[in-house]
Coordinates of C-alpha atoms and ligand atoms in Angstrom, one line a residue:
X10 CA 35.6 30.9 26.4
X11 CA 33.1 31.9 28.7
X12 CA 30.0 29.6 29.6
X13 CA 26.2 30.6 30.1
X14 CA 26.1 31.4 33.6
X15 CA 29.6 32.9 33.0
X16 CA 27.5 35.3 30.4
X17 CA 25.6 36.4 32.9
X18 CA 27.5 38.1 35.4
X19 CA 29.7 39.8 32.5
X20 CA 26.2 40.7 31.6
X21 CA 25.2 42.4 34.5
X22 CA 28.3 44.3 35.2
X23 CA 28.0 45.3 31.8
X24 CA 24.8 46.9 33.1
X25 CA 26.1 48.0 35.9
X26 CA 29.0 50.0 33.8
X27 CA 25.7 51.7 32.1
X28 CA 25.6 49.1 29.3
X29 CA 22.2 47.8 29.6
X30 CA 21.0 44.5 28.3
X31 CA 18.7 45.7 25.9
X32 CA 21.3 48.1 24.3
X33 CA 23.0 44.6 24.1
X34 CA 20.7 43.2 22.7
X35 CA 20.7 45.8 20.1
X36 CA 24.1 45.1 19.1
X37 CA 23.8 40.9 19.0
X38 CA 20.6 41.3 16.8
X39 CA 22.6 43.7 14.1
X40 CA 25.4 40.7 14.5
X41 CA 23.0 38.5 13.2
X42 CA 21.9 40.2 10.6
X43 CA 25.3 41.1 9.2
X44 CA 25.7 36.9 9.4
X45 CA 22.7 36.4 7.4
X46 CA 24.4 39.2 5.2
X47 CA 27.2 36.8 5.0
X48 CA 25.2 33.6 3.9
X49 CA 22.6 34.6 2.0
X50 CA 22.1 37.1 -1.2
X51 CA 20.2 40.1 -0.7
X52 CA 16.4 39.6 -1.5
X53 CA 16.7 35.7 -0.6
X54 CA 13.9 34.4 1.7
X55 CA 14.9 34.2 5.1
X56 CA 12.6 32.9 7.6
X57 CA 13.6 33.9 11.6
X58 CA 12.2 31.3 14.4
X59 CA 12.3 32.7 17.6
X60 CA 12.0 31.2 21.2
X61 CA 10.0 33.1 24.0
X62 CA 13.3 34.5 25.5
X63 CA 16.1 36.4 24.7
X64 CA 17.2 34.3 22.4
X65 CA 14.4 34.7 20.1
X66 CA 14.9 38.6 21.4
X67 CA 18.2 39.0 19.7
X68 CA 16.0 37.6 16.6
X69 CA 13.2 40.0 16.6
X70 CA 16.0 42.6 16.4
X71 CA 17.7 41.6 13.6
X72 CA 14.1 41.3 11.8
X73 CA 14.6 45.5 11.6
X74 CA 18.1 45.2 9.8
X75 CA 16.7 42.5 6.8
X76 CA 14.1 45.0 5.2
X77 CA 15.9 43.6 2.0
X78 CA 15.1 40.1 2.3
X79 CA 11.9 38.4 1.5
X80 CA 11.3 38.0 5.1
X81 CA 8.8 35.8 7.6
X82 CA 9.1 36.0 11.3
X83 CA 7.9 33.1 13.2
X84 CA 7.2 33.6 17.1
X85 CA 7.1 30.2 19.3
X86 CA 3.9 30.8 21.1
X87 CA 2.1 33.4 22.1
X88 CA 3.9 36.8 22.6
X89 CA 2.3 36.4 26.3
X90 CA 4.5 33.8 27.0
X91 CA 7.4 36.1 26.1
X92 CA 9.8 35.9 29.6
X93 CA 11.5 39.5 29.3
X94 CA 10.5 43.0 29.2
X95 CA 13.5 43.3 26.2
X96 CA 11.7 40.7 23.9
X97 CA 8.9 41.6 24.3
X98 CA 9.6 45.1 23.6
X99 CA 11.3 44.1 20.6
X100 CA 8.5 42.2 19.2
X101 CA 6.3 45.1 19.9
X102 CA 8.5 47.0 17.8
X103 CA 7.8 44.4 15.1
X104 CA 4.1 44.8 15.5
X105 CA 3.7 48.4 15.4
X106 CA 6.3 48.9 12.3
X107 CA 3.5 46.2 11.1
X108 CA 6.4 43.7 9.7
X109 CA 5.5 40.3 8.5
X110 CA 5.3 38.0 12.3
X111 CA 3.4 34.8 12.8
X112 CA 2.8 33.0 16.2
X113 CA 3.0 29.1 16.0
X114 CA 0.5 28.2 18.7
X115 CA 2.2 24.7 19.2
X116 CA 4.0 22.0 17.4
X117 CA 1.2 20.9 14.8
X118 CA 1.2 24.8 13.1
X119 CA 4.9 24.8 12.6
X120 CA 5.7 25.0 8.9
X121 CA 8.9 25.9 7.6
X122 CA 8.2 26.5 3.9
X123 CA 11.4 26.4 1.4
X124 CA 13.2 29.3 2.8
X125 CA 17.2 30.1 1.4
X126 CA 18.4 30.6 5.3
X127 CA 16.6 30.5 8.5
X128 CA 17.7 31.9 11.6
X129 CA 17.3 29.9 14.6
X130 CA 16.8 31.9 17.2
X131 CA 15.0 30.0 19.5
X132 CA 16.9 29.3 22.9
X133 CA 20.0 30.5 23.4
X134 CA 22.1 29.9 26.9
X135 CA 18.9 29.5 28.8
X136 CA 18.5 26.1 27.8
X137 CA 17.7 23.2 30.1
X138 CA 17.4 19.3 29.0
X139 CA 16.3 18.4 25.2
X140 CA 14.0 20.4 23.3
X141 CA 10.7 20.6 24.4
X142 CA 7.8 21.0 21.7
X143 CA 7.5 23.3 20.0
X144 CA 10.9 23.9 19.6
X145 CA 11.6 20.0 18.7
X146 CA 9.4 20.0 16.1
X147 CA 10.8 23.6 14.5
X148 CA 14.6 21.8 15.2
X149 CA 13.7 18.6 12.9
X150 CA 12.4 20.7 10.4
X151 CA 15.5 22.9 10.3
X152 CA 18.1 20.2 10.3
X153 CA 15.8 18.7 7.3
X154 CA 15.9 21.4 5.5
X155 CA 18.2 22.5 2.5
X156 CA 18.4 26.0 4.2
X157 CA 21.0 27.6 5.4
X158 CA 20.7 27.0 9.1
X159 CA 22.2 30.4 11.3
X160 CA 22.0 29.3 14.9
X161 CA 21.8 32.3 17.4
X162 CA 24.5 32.4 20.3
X163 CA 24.3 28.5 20.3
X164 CA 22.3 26.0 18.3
X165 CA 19.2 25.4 20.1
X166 CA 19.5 21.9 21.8
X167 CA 23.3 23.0 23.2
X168 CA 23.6 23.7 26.7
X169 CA 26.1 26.4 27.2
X170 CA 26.8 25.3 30.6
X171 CA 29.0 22.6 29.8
X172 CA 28.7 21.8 25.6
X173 CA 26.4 18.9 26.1
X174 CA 24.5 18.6 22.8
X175 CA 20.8 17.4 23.1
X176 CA 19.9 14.5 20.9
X177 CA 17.6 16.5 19.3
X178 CA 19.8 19.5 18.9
X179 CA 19.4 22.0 16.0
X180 CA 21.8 20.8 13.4
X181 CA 23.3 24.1 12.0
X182 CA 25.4 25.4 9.6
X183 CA 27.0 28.4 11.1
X184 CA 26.4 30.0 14.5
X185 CA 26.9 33.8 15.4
X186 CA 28.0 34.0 19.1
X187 CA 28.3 37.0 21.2
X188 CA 30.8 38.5 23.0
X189 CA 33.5 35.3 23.7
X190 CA 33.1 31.7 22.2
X191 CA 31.0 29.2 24.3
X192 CA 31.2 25.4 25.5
X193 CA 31.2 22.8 22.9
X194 CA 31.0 25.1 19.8
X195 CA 34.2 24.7 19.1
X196 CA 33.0 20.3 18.7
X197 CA 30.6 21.5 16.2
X198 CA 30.4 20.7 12.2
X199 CA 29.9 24.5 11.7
X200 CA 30.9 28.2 11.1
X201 CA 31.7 29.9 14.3
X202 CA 32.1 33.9 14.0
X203 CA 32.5 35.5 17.6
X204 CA 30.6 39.3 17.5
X205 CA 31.5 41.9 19.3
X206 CA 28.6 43.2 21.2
X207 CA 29.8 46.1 23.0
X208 CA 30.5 45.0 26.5
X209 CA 33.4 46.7 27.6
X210 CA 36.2 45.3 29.0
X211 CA 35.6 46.5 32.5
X212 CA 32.7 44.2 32.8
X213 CA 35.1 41.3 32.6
X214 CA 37.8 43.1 34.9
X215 CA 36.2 44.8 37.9
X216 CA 34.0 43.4 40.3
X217 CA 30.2 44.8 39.9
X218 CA 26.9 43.4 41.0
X219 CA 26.7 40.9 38.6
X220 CA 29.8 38.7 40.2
X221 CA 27.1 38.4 43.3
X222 CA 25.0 36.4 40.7
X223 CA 27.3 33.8 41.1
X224 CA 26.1 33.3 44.9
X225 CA 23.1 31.1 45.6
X226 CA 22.0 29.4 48.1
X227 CA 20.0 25.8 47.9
X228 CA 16.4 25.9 49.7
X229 CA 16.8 22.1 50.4
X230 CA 20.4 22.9 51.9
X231 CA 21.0 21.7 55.7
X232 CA 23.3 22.9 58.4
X233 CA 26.7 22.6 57.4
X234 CA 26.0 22.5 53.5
X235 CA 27.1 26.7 53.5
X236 CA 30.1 26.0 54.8
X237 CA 31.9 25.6 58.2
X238 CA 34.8 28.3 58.8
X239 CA 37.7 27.6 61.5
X240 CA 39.6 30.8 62.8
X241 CA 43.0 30.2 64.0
X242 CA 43.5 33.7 65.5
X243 CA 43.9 35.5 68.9
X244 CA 46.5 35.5 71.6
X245 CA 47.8 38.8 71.8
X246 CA 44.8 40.4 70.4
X247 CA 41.0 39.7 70.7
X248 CA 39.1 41.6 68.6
X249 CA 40.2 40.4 65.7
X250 CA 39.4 37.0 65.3
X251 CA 36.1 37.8 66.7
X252 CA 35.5 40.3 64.2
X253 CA 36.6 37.4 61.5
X254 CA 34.7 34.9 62.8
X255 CA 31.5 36.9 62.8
X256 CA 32.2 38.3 59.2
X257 CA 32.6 34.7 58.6
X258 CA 28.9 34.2 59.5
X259 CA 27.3 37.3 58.2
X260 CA 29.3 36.3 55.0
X261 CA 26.8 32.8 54.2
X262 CA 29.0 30.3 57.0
X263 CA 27.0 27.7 58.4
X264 CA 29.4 27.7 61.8
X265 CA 32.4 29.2 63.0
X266 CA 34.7 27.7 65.2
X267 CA 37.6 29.9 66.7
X268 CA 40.6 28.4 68.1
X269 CA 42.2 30.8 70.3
X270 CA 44.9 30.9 73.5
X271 CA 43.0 29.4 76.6
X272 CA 43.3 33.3 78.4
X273 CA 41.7 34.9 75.7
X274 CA 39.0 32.1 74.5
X275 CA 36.2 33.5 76.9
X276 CA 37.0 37.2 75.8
X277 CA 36.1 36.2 72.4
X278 CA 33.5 34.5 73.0
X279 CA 32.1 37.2 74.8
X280 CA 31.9 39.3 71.9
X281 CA 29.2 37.0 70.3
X282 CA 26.7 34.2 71.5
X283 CA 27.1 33.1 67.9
X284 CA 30.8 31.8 68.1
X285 CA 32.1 28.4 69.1
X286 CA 35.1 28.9 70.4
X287 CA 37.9 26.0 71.0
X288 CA 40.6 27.2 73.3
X289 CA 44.4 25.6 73.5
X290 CA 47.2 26.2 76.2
X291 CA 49.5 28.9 76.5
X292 CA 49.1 32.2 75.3
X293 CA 49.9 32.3 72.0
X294 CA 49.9 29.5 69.1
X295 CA 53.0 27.6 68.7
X296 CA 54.6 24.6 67.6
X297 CA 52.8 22.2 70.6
X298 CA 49.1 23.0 69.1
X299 CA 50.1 22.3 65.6
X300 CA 48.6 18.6 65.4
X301 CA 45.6 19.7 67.6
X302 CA 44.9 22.4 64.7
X303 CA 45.9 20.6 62.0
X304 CA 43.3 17.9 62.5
X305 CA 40.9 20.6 63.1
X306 CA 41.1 22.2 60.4
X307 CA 40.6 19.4 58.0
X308 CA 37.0 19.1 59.4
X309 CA 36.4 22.7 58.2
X310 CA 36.1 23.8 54.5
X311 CA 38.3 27.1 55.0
X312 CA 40.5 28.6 57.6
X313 CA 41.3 32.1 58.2
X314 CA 44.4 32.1 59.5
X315 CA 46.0 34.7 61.4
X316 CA 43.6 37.5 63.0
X317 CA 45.3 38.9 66.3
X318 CA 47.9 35.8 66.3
X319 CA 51.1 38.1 66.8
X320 CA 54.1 37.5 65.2
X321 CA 56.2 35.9 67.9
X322 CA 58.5 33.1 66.4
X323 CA 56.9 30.6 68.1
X324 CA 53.6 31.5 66.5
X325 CA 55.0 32.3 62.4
X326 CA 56.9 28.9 62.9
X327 CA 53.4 27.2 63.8
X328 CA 51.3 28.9 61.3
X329 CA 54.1 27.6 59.1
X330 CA 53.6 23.7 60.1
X331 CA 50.1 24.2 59.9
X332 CA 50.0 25.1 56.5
X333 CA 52.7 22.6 56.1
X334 CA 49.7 20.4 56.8
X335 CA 47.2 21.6 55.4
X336 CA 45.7 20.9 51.9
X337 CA 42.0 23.2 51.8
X338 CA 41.8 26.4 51.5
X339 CA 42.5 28.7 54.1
X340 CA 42.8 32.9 53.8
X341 CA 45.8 33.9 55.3
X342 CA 46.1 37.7 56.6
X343 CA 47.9 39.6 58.9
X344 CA 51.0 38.6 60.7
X345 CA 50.7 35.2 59.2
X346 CA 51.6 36.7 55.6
X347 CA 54.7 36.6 56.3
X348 CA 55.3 32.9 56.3
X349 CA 53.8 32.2 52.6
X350 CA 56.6 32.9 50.7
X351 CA 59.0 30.4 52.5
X352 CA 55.9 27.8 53.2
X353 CA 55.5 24.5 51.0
X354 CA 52.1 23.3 51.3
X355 CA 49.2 21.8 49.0
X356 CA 46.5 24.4 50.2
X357 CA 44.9 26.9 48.4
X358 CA 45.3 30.1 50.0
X359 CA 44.3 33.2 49.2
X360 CA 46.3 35.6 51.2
X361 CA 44.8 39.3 52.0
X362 CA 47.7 41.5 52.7
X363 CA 47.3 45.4 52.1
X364 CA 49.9 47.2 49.9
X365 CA 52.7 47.4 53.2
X366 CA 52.4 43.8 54.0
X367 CA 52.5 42.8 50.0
X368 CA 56.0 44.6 50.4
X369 CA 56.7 42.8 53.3
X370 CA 56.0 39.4 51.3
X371 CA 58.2 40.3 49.0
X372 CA 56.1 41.4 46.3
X373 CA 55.8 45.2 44.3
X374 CA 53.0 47.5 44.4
X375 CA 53.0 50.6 42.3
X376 CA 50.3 54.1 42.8
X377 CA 48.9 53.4 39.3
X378 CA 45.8 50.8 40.0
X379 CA 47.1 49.3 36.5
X380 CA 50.5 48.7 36.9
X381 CA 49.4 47.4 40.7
X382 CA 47.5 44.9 38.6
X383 CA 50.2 43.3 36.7
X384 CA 52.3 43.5 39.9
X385 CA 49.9 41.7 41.6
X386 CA 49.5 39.3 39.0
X387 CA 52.8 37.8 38.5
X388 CA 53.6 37.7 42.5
X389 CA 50.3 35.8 42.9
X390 CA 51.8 33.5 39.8
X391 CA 55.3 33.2 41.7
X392 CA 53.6 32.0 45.0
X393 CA 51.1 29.5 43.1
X394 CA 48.5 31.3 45.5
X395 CA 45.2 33.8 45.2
X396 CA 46.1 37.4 46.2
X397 CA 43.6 39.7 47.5
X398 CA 45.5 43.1 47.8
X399 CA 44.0 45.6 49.5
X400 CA 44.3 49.6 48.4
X401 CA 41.6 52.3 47.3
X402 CA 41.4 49.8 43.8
X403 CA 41.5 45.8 45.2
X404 CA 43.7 43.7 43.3
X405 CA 42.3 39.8 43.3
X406 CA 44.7 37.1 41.1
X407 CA 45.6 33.7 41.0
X408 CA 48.4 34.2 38.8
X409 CA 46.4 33.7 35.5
X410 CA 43.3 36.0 35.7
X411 CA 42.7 39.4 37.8
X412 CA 39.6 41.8 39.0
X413 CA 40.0 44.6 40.8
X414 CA 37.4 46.0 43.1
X415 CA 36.0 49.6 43.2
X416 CA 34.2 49.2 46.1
X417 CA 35.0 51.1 49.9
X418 CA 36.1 54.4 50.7
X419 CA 38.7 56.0 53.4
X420 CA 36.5 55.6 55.9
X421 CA 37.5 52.1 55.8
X422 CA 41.5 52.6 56.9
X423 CA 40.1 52.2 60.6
X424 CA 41.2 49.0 62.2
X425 CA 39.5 45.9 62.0
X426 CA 38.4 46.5 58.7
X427 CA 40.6 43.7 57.2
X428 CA 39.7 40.9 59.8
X429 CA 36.0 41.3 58.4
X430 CA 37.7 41.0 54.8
X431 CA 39.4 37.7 56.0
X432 CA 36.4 36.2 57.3
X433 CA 33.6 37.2 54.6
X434 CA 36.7 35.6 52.0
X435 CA 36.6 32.2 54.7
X436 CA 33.0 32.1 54.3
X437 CA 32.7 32.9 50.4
X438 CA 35.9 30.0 49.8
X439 CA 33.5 27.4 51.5
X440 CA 31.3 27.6 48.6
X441 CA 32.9 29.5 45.6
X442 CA 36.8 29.4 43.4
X443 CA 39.1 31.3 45.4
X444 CA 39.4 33.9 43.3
X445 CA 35.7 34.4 43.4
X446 CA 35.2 34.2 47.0
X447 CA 37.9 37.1 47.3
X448 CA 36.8 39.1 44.9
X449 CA 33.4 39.0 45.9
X450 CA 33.9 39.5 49.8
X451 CA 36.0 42.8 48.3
X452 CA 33.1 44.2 46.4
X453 CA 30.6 43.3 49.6
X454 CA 32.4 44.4 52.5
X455 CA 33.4 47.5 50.2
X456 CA 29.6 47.9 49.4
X457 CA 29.3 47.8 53.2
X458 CA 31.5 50.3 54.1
X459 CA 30.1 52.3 51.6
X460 CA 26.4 52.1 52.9
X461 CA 27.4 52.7 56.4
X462 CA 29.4 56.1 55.6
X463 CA 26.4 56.7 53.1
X464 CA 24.1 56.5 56.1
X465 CA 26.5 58.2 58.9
X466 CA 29.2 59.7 57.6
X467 CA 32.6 58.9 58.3
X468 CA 34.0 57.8 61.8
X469 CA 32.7 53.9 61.5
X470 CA 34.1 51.2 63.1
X471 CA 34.7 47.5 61.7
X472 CA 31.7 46.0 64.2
X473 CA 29.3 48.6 61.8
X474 CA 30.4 46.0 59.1
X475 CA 29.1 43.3 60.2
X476 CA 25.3 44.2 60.0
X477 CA 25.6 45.8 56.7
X478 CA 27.3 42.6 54.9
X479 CA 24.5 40.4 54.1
X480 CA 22.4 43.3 52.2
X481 CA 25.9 44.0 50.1
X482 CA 25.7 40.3 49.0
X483 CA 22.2 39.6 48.9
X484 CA 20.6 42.5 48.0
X485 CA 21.3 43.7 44.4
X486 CA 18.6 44.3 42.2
X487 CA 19.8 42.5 38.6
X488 CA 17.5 43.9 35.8
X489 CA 16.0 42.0 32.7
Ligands
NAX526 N1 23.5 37.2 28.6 C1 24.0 38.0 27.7 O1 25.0 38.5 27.9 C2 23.3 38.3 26.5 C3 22.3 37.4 26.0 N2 21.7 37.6 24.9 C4 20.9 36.5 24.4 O2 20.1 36.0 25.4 C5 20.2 34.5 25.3 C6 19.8 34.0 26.7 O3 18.4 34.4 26.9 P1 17.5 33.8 28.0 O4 18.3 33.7 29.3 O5 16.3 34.6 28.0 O6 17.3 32.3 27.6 P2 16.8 31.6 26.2 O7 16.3 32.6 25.3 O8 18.0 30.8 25.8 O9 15.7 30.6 26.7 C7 14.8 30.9 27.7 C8 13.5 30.2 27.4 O10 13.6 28.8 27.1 C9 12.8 28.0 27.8 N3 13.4 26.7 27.8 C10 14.4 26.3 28.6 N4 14.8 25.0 28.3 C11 14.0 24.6 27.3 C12 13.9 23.4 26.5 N5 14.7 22.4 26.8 N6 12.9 23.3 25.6 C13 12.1 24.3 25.3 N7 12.2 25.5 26.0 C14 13.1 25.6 27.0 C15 12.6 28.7 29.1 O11 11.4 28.3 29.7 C16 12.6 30.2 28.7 O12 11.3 30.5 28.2 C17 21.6 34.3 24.9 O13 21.7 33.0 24.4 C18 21.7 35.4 23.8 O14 21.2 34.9 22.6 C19 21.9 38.7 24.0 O15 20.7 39.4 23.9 C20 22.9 39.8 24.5 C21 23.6 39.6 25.8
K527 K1 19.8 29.5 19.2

């Protein structure tokens, strides 16, 4: 089942694969005419109602497969108000083969007539609240009707979101939906037939643009609402959690902390005016700072756990009580992978290992991208944790469902390349599913790396990341 705004990013990777919206369009309107095919007898009156968007769109195509039915074609306003380039097109189409279309200015001029079966095509996943006029009017008339009511996608009135059905809610008899079944159909008094549209299966698998439609970003929101990130990182190394914690910001994080060895605290924070950095004793995390942390890291929405930590005992056995602790979500990387296997805890982690330190973990990796996938797959469902595993293909799964990333290139095997991961995933888990937060820091610091080496060449460094980030996630263009 897959709801609305689910639809949509399937929908634009779809388009991304080469599968364009109006070609899929194409294919949903045929769908409905082979439905009305189904329910009512050739040369039968059939009257289509269709919304301004593309709904109604999918309607105006399946007008050109019905030339034998005694057809009317009834547009819900003026073809100005038409909100896409695709339904429009298509209703162009309808004028210039001079077929038989109608505009009903508003509720007053809507009349039904006695039709055998009418299509109601007039909002589809778009939907917000009860039906407006005209479409409230053109809904009471339907459900009054003795015709065969065919509801497009969803019966007008259902909200695809979540399967609420609006009081006023088209009552109908049988709905043709595309692609996958839809919230609350299933609840409904009626005829459900699931079309196949043509999407291929890669736009549900791999990670394309349309998974960055899933990132938004409220206008009224205030410090702190994009998430706060804590790094637990550093000691024997500096960069790294640096690098992390600014990923962490150029991934959507509101603040950073860092908490890092007292020696190395004002080395990190050197590297950027932007961090907050909280140093501890000693010079390496262990067992003593645990509580510290721990109560931390509850004030944070994610931690990234484990850039430049070392893996002294003293250290895996403290990332081990932490997570012991622990019950957010926190993106485990590095040395710190090698505690998850052995570690109870109620977090949600979502650990980044590459294909070495998978092994390491315990788990199997394989050359073939599609075998990796299964592999993946059922270690990420023997831990009870989110894997993002790194490789030319990224494997993301939780154990249940998988994506795999196309994004990157070699150039990215420099170092440092996977603390930027860790911290664009810390950011993204503030605000997304873990699954979505890694699979969409893949396909963005992937896209990075592959504008930087588009611009340069090969020969970049991690730090060349950071700046290109934001444009990978905020900068596709999504068409129609
Ligand atoms: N996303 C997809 O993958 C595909 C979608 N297709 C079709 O496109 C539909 C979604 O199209 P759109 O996103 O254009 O949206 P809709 O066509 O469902 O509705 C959009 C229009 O409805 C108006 N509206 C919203 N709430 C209203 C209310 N309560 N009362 C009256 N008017 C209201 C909006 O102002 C807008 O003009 C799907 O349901 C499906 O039929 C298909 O063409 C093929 C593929
Ligand atoms: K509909």
């Amino acid at each position: 089942m897959l709801t609305g705004s689910e639809m949509g990013v399937v929908d634009e990777n779809a388009a991304a694969l080469g599968v364009p919206r109006k070609q899929l369009m194409e294919s949903s309107g045929n769908a409905v005419a082979q439905a009305v095919r189904a329910h009512a007898d050739t040369g039968a009156s059939v009257t289509v109602v269709a919304g301004r968007g593309n709904n109604g769109g999918d309607a105006l195509v399946a007008a050109r497969f019905l030339d034998d039915y005694d057809l009317r074609v009834l547009l819900l306003g003026r073809p100005e108000t038409i909100t896409t380039d695709i339904a429009r097109e298509n209703w162009d189409a309808l004028q210039s083969a001079e077929y038989p279309t109608e505009q009903v200015g508003d509720a007053s001029q809507f009349a039904l007539g006695d039709p055998d079966l009418v299509v109601d095509a007039m909002l589809g996943t778009g939907i917000s609240g009860a039906l407006r006029e005209p479409e409230a009017t053109a809904a009471a008339a339907m459900t009054a009707s003795d015709a065969t009511v065919l509801s497009v996608d969803v019966p007008s009135g259902l909200d695809a979101a979540d399967g609420t059905l609006a009081d006023n809610a088209v009552d109908a008899d049988h709905v043709v939906t595309f692609h996958d079944t839809k919230p609350g159909l299933s609840d409904l008094d009626a005829g459900v037939t699931v079309a196949d549209i043509g999407i291929p299966e890669a736009a549900e698998l791999f990670v394309e643009r349309g998974d960055l439609r899933r990132l938004t970003r409220d206008p009224a929101s205030h410090k702190g609402d994009n998430g706060e990130v804590l790094v637990v990182g550093g000691g024997p190394y500096t960069g790294a959690p640096a690098l992390s914690a600014q990923a962490a910001l150029r991934g959507g994080a509101d603040l950073v902390r860092v908490a890092a060895p007292e020696p190395v605290a004002r080395e990190i924070q050197g590297y950027s005016e932007n961090l907050i950095v909280r140093p501890y004793d000693g010079d390496v995390l262990a067992p003593p700072h645990v509580d510290r942390l721990a109560d931390l890291a509850a004030d944070h929405d994610t931690l990234v756990l484990g850039p430049g930590l070392g893996d002294a005992d003293a250290t895996l056995e403290a990332v081990a009580a932490l997570l012991e602790r622990f019950d957010g979500t926190a993106v485990v990387d590095a040395d710190a992978l090698s505690v998850v296997p052995d570690v109870d805890t109620d977090a949600d982690l979502v650990c980044t290992p590459h294909q070495e330190e998978l092994v390491g973990m315990g788990g199997e990796t394989s050359d073939d991208w599609r075998e990796r996938a299964d592999l993946v797959e059922s270690f990420a469902a023997d831990l009870g944790h989110t894997l993002l595993v790194k490789g030319p293909y990224d494997v993301v799964s939780d154990g249940e469902r998988t994506r795999v990333n196309r994004t990157g290139n070699p150039g990215m095997t420099v170092g440092g390349t996977g603390d930027v991961l860790a911290g664009v995933t810390g950011a993204l888990a503030c605000v997304q599913e873990p699954r979505h937060a890694a699979s969409i820091a893949a396909y963005a610091v992937g896209g990075a790396g592959d504008a930087v080496v588009d611009e340069r060449g090969y020969g970049l460094v991690a730090t060349d990341l950071l700046d290109a980030v934001p444009p990978a996630l905020w900068s596709a263009d999504a068409d129609d």
